[in-house]
Amino acid sequence: GNNTQQNLERYTGSIRSNWQPLSWLTAIGTAGIDFTNRIDNELIPPEGSGVPTSQFADDPEGKRTSNPFQSFVYTANFGLTGTYLVRPDLRTSTSLGMQFNDEVVRATSAFGQKLLPGTGSLGGATALFAVDELNAENKTLGAYLQEQDAWRERLFISGALRGDKNSAFGQEFHPVLYPAARVW
C-alpha cells in the first residue's frame, strides 16, 4: 500500500576549554556542530500492480517522492577577559572575543508520477518528473570589545562595541557595528 516515511538523524556536539595563563587573564574557547540528516519518502504504487493502494491515494497511476535534506551548523567562540584592581575600591574588566557561525544546507527534492508496475523508485516514473536542488551556505563572523568597571561593588559602568559580518550582506557591505552602554 501507500508508504510515507520520514527518517531523521541528528547529532549535536561541542567542546569547551578554559585557560587561565595569568592570575588576571582568562581565556574561554568553544566549538560545536549541529548536524541534521532527514529523508522524506512517499510511494503510492499504481493500481493493478498487485500491491493494494489506500483509499486515500490521490493518484491511481502511482507516484514517488524522495526528499533528502542535510543541515550542518558549525560554531566557534573565543574570548579573553582581563580583570584588574586599579584601586582597592575600583575593579575593571576588559573582554574581547570573536564568534563564528557557518550554516550549510544541502537538499534535493524529486517527484514523479505514472509509475511502471513493479517499480517503486523514481526510475519507474514516466510522467511529471521534477527535481530541484538547494545548496546554501551562510557565514557570520562577529567580534566584540567590552569594558566593565565596578566602584565599591555598588556602581557599575559598562561599554561595549560589537561588529558582525555576514556572507548574506554581499561583498561590498561593511560590517555592522552595535555600540552599547549601561550604568547600574
mmCIF file of C-alpha atoms in Angstrom:
data_model
loop_
_atom_site.group_PDB
_atom_site.id
_atom_site.type_symbol
_atom_site.label_atom_id
_atom_site.label_comp_id
_atom_site.label_asym_id
_atom_site.label_seq_id
_atom_site.Cartn_x
_atom_site.Cartn_y
_atom_site.Cartn_z
ATOM 1 C CA GLY A 1 0.000 0.000 0.000
ATOM 2 C CA ASN A 2 0.931 3.610 0.414
ATOM 3 C CA ASN A 3 4.263 4.117 2.085
ATOM 4 C CA THR A 4 5.117 7.513 3.582
ATOM 5 C CA GLN A 5 8.238 7.722 5.719
ATOM 6 C CA GLN A 6 10.455 10.266 7.358
ATOM 7 C CA ASN A 7 13.855 9.263 8.698
ATOM 8 C CA LEU A 8 15.547 11.821 10.938
ATOM 9 C CA GLU A 9 19.029 11.643 12.424
ATOM 10 C CA ARG A 10 20.579 14.413 14.462
ATOM 11 C CA TYR A 11 23.924 14.882 16.133
ATOM 12 C CA THR A 12 24.988 17.774 18.330
ATOM 13 C CA GLY A 13 28.345 18.028 19.978
ATOM 14 C CA SER A 14 30.671 20.604 21.435
ATOM 15 C CA ILE A 15 33.972 21.029 23.158
ATOM 16 C CA ARG A 16 34.930 23.771 25.604
ATOM 17 C CA SER A 17 38.269 24.808 27.023
ATOM 18 C CA ASN A 18 39.056 27.198 29.872
ATOM 19 C CA TRP A 19 42.544 28.546 30.426
ATOM 20 C CA GLN A 20 43.975 30.995 32.962
ATOM 21 C CA PRO A 21 47.502 31.823 31.809
ATOM 22 C CA LEU A 22 47.857 34.662 34.347
ATOM 23 C CA SER A 23 46.107 35.419 37.624
ATOM 24 C CA TRP A 24 44.270 38.347 35.974
ATOM 25 C CA LEU A 25 43.665 36.827 32.497
ATOM 26 C CA THR A 26 41.239 34.071 31.484
ATOM 27 C CA ALA A 27 40.503 32.566 28.072
ATOM 28 C CA ILE A 28 37.491 30.504 27.033
ATOM 29 C CA GLY A 29 37.075 28.677 23.736
ATOM 30 C CA THR A 30 34.098 26.674 22.492
ATOM 31 C CA ALA A 31 33.491 24.823 19.212
ATOM 32 C CA GLY A 32 30.410 22.894 18.202
ATOM 33 C CA ILE A 33 28.471 21.154 15.462
ATOM 34 C CA ASP A 34 24.769 20.519 14.938
ATOM 35 C CA PHE A 35 24.113 18.041 12.111
ATOM 36 C CA THR A 36 20.678 17.027 10.825
ATOM 37 C CA ASN A 37 20.048 14.339 8.207
ATOM 38 C CA ARG A 38 16.405 14.000 7.142
ATOM 39 C CA ILE A 39 14.926 11.888 4.359
ATOM 40 C CA ASP A 40 11.267 12.201 3.363
ATOM 41 C CA ASN A 41 9.908 9.469 1.083
ATOM 42 C CA GLU A 42 6.485 8.651 -0.299
ATOM 43 C CA LEU A 43 5.436 5.813 -2.577
ATOM 44 C CA ILE A 44 1.933 5.245 -3.875
ATOM 45 C CA PRO A 45 2.042 2.171 -6.110
ATOM 46 C CA PRO A 46 -0.112 2.175 -9.252
ATOM 47 C CA GLU A 47 -3.444 0.378 -9.189
ATOM 48 C CA GLY A 48 -3.201 -3.111 -10.660
ATOM 49 C CA SER A 49 0.412 -3.576 -9.568
ATOM 50 C CA GLY A 50 -0.567 -6.336 -7.166
ATOM 51 C CA VAL A 51 0.020 -4.051 -4.191
ATOM 52 C CA PRO A 52 -3.187 -2.756 -2.630
ATOM 53 C CA THR A 53 -3.441 1.012 -2.576
ATOM 54 C CA SER A 54 -5.091 3.018 0.143
ATOM 55 C CA GLN A 55 -8.481 4.560 -0.364
ATOM 56 C CA PHE A 56 -6.746 7.871 0.398
ATOM 57 C CA ALA A 57 -4.353 7.564 -2.547
ATOM 58 C CA ASP A 58 -4.663 10.632 -4.746
ATOM 59 C CA ASP A 59 -3.081 9.132 -7.855
ATOM 60 C CA PRO A 60 -4.298 5.768 -9.232
ATOM 61 C CA GLU A 61 -1.298 5.621 -11.618
ATOM 62 C CA GLY A 62 1.166 5.840 -8.716
ATOM 63 C CA LYS A 63 3.676 8.428 -7.637
ATOM 64 C CA ARG A 64 7.027 8.649 -5.885
ATOM 65 C CA THR A 65 8.617 11.459 -3.860
ATOM 66 C CA SER A 66 12.153 11.489 -2.436
ATOM 67 C CA ASN A 67 13.468 14.485 -0.487
ATOM 68 C CA PRO A 68 16.845 14.064 1.261
ATOM 69 C CA PHE A 69 17.925 17.067 3.350
ATOM 70 C CA GLN A 70 21.105 17.765 5.308
ATOM 71 C CA SER A 71 21.942 20.700 7.559
ATOM 72 C CA PHE A 72 25.302 21.440 9.163
ATOM 73 C CA VAL A 73 25.761 24.247 11.709
ATOM 74 C CA TYR A 74 29.331 24.883 12.840
ATOM 75 C CA THR A 75 30.043 27.315 15.690
ATOM 76 C CA ALA A 76 33.197 28.638 17.321
ATOM 77 C CA ASN A 77 33.592 31.180 20.127
ATOM 78 C CA PHE A 78 36.735 32.536 21.712
ATOM 79 C CA GLY A 79 37.069 35.152 24.438
ATOM 80 C CA LEU A 80 39.710 36.752 26.633
ATOM 81 C CA THR A 81 38.954 38.629 29.859
ATOM 82 C CA GLY A 82 41.422 40.651 31.896
ATOM 83 C CA THR A 83 40.393 41.777 35.398
ATOM 84 C CA TYR A 84 42.390 44.359 37.360
ATOM 85 C CA LEU A 85 42.094 46.073 40.728
ATOM 86 C CA VAL A 86 43.035 49.612 39.746
ATOM 87 C CA ARG A 87 42.475 50.755 43.337
ATOM 88 C CA PRO A 88 41.052 48.883 46.329
ATOM 89 C CA ASP A 89 37.592 50.297 45.543
ATOM 90 C CA LEU A 90 37.785 50.165 41.711
ATOM 91 C CA ARG A 91 37.789 46.963 39.677
ATOM 92 C CA THR A 92 37.949 46.975 35.893
ATOM 93 C CA SER A 93 37.309 44.124 33.490
ATOM 94 C CA THR A 94 38.120 44.157 29.773
ATOM 95 C CA SER A 95 36.841 41.447 27.436
ATOM 96 C CA LEU A 96 37.386 40.827 23.765
ATOM 97 C CA GLY A 97 36.388 37.944 21.634
ATOM 98 C CA MET A 98 35.055 36.564 18.412
ATOM 99 C CA GLN A 99 32.237 34.302 17.277
ATOM 100 C CA PHE A 100 31.923 32.325 14.054
ATOM 101 C CA ASN A 101 28.810 30.589 12.731
ATOM 102 C CA ASP A 102 28.570 28.608 9.470
ATOM 103 C CA GLU A 103 25.231 27.143 8.356
ATOM 104 C CA VAL A 104 25.238 24.778 5.356
ATOM 105 C CA VAL A 105 22.067 23.302 3.838
ATOM 106 C CA ARG A 106 22.021 20.627 1.131
ATOM 107 C CA ALA A 107 18.676 19.347 -0.146
ATOM 108 C CA THR A 108 17.228 17.570 -3.162
ATOM 109 C CA SER A 109 13.578 17.094 -3.941
ATOM 110 C CA ALA A 110 12.433 14.699 -6.645
ATOM 111 C CA PHE A 111 8.943 13.726 -7.757
ATOM 112 C CA GLY A 112 7.468 11.524 -10.465
ATOM 113 C CA GLN A 113 4.065 10.114 -11.427
ATOM 114 C CA LYS A 114 2.717 7.227 -13.507
ATOM 115 C CA LEU A 115 4.949 4.524 -12.074
ATOM 116 C CA LEU A 116 5.605 1.435 -14.125
ATOM 117 C CA PRO A 117 4.089 -1.644 -12.442
ATOM 118 C CA GLY A 118 6.624 -3.482 -10.302
ATOM 119 C CA THR A 119 8.820 -0.439 -9.706
ATOM 120 C CA GLY A 120 8.971 1.576 -6.551
ATOM 121 C CA SER A 121 11.642 4.079 -7.475
ATOM 122 C CA LEU A 122 11.824 7.369 -9.302
ATOM 123 C CA GLY A 123 13.425 5.476 -12.169
ATOM 124 C CA GLY A 124 9.996 3.953 -12.836
ATOM 125 C CA ALA A 125 8.233 7.330 -13.172
ATOM 126 C CA THR A 126 7.053 8.074 -16.713
ATOM 127 C CA ALA A 127 5.333 11.470 -16.253
ATOM 128 C CA LEU A 128 5.615 14.774 -14.430
ATOM 129 C CA PHE A 129 9.155 14.080 -13.311
ATOM 130 C CA ALA A 130 10.532 17.080 -11.409
ATOM 131 C CA VAL A 131 13.738 17.595 -9.496
ATOM 132 C CA ASP A 132 15.060 20.551 -7.517
ATOM 133 C CA GLU A 133 18.214 21.116 -5.529
ATOM 134 C CA LEU A 134 19.208 23.538 -2.767
ATOM 135 C CA ASN A 135 22.785 24.284 -1.799
ATOM 136 C CA ALA A 136 23.042 27.227 0.570
ATOM 137 C CA GLU A 137 25.652 28.494 2.985
ATOM 138 C CA ASN A 138 25.509 31.414 5.405
ATOM 139 C CA LYS A 139 28.537 32.520 7.433
ATOM 140 C CA THR A 140 28.641 35.079 10.228
ATOM 141 C CA LEU A 141 31.773 36.415 11.872
ATOM 142 C CA GLY A 142 31.448 38.690 14.880
ATOM 143 C CA ALA A 143 33.895 40.394 17.212
ATOM 144 C CA TYR A 144 33.355 42.356 20.397
ATOM 145 C CA LEU A 145 35.173 44.547 22.908
ATOM 146 C CA GLN A 146 33.655 45.264 26.329
ATOM 147 C CA GLU A 147 34.785 47.309 29.282
ATOM 148 C CA GLN A 148 33.080 46.958 32.675
ATOM 149 C CA ASP A 149 34.047 48.939 35.772
ATOM 150 C CA ALA A 150 32.831 48.429 39.334
ATOM 151 C CA TRP A 151 33.220 51.083 42.036
ATOM 152 C CA ARG A 152 32.912 49.683 45.569
ATOM 153 C CA GLU A 153 30.794 46.855 44.082
ATOM 154 C CA ARG A 154 27.838 49.284 44.088
ATOM 155 C CA LEU A 155 28.148 51.315 40.921
ATOM 156 C CA PHE A 156 28.730 49.520 37.635
ATOM 157 C CA ILE A 157 29.519 51.075 34.277
ATOM 158 C CA SER A 158 29.731 49.071 31.066
ATOM 159 C CA GLY A 159 30.512 49.957 27.469
ATOM 160 C CA ALA A 160 30.750 47.622 24.502
ATOM 161 C CA LEU A 161 31.184 47.555 20.746
ATOM 162 C CA ARG A 162 30.291 44.586 18.584
ATOM 163 C CA GLY A 163 30.773 44.151 14.847
ATOM 164 C CA ASP A 164 29.227 41.466 12.620
ATOM 165 C CA LYS A 165 29.932 40.495 9.023
ATOM 166 C CA ASN A 166 27.580 38.069 7.277
ATOM 167 C CA SER A 167 28.027 36.352 3.908
ATOM 168 C CA ALA A 168 24.429 37.310 3.006
ATOM 169 C CA PHE A 169 25.375 41.026 3.258
ATOM 170 C CA GLY A 170 27.336 40.817 -0.020
ATOM 171 C CA GLN A 171 30.970 41.606 -0.833
ATOM 172 C CA GLU A 172 30.647 45.405 -0.747
ATOM 173 C CA PHE A 173 28.770 45.572 2.551
ATOM 174 C CA HIS A 174 30.812 46.687 5.556
ATOM 175 C CA PRO A 175 30.452 45.058 8.985
ATOM 176 C CA VAL A 176 27.505 46.207 11.085
ATOM 177 C CA LEU A 177 28.540 47.817 14.374
ATOM 178 C CA TYR A 178 26.492 47.701 17.582
ATOM 179 C CA PRO A 179 27.530 50.028 20.425
ATOM 180 C CA ALA A 180 26.170 49.569 23.962
ATOM 181 C CA ALA A 181 26.460 51.405 27.280
ATOM 182 C CA ARG A 182 24.934 50.758 30.670
ATOM 183 C CA VAL A 183 25.089 52.162 34.223
ATOM 184 C CA TRP A 184 23.508 50.380 37.163
#
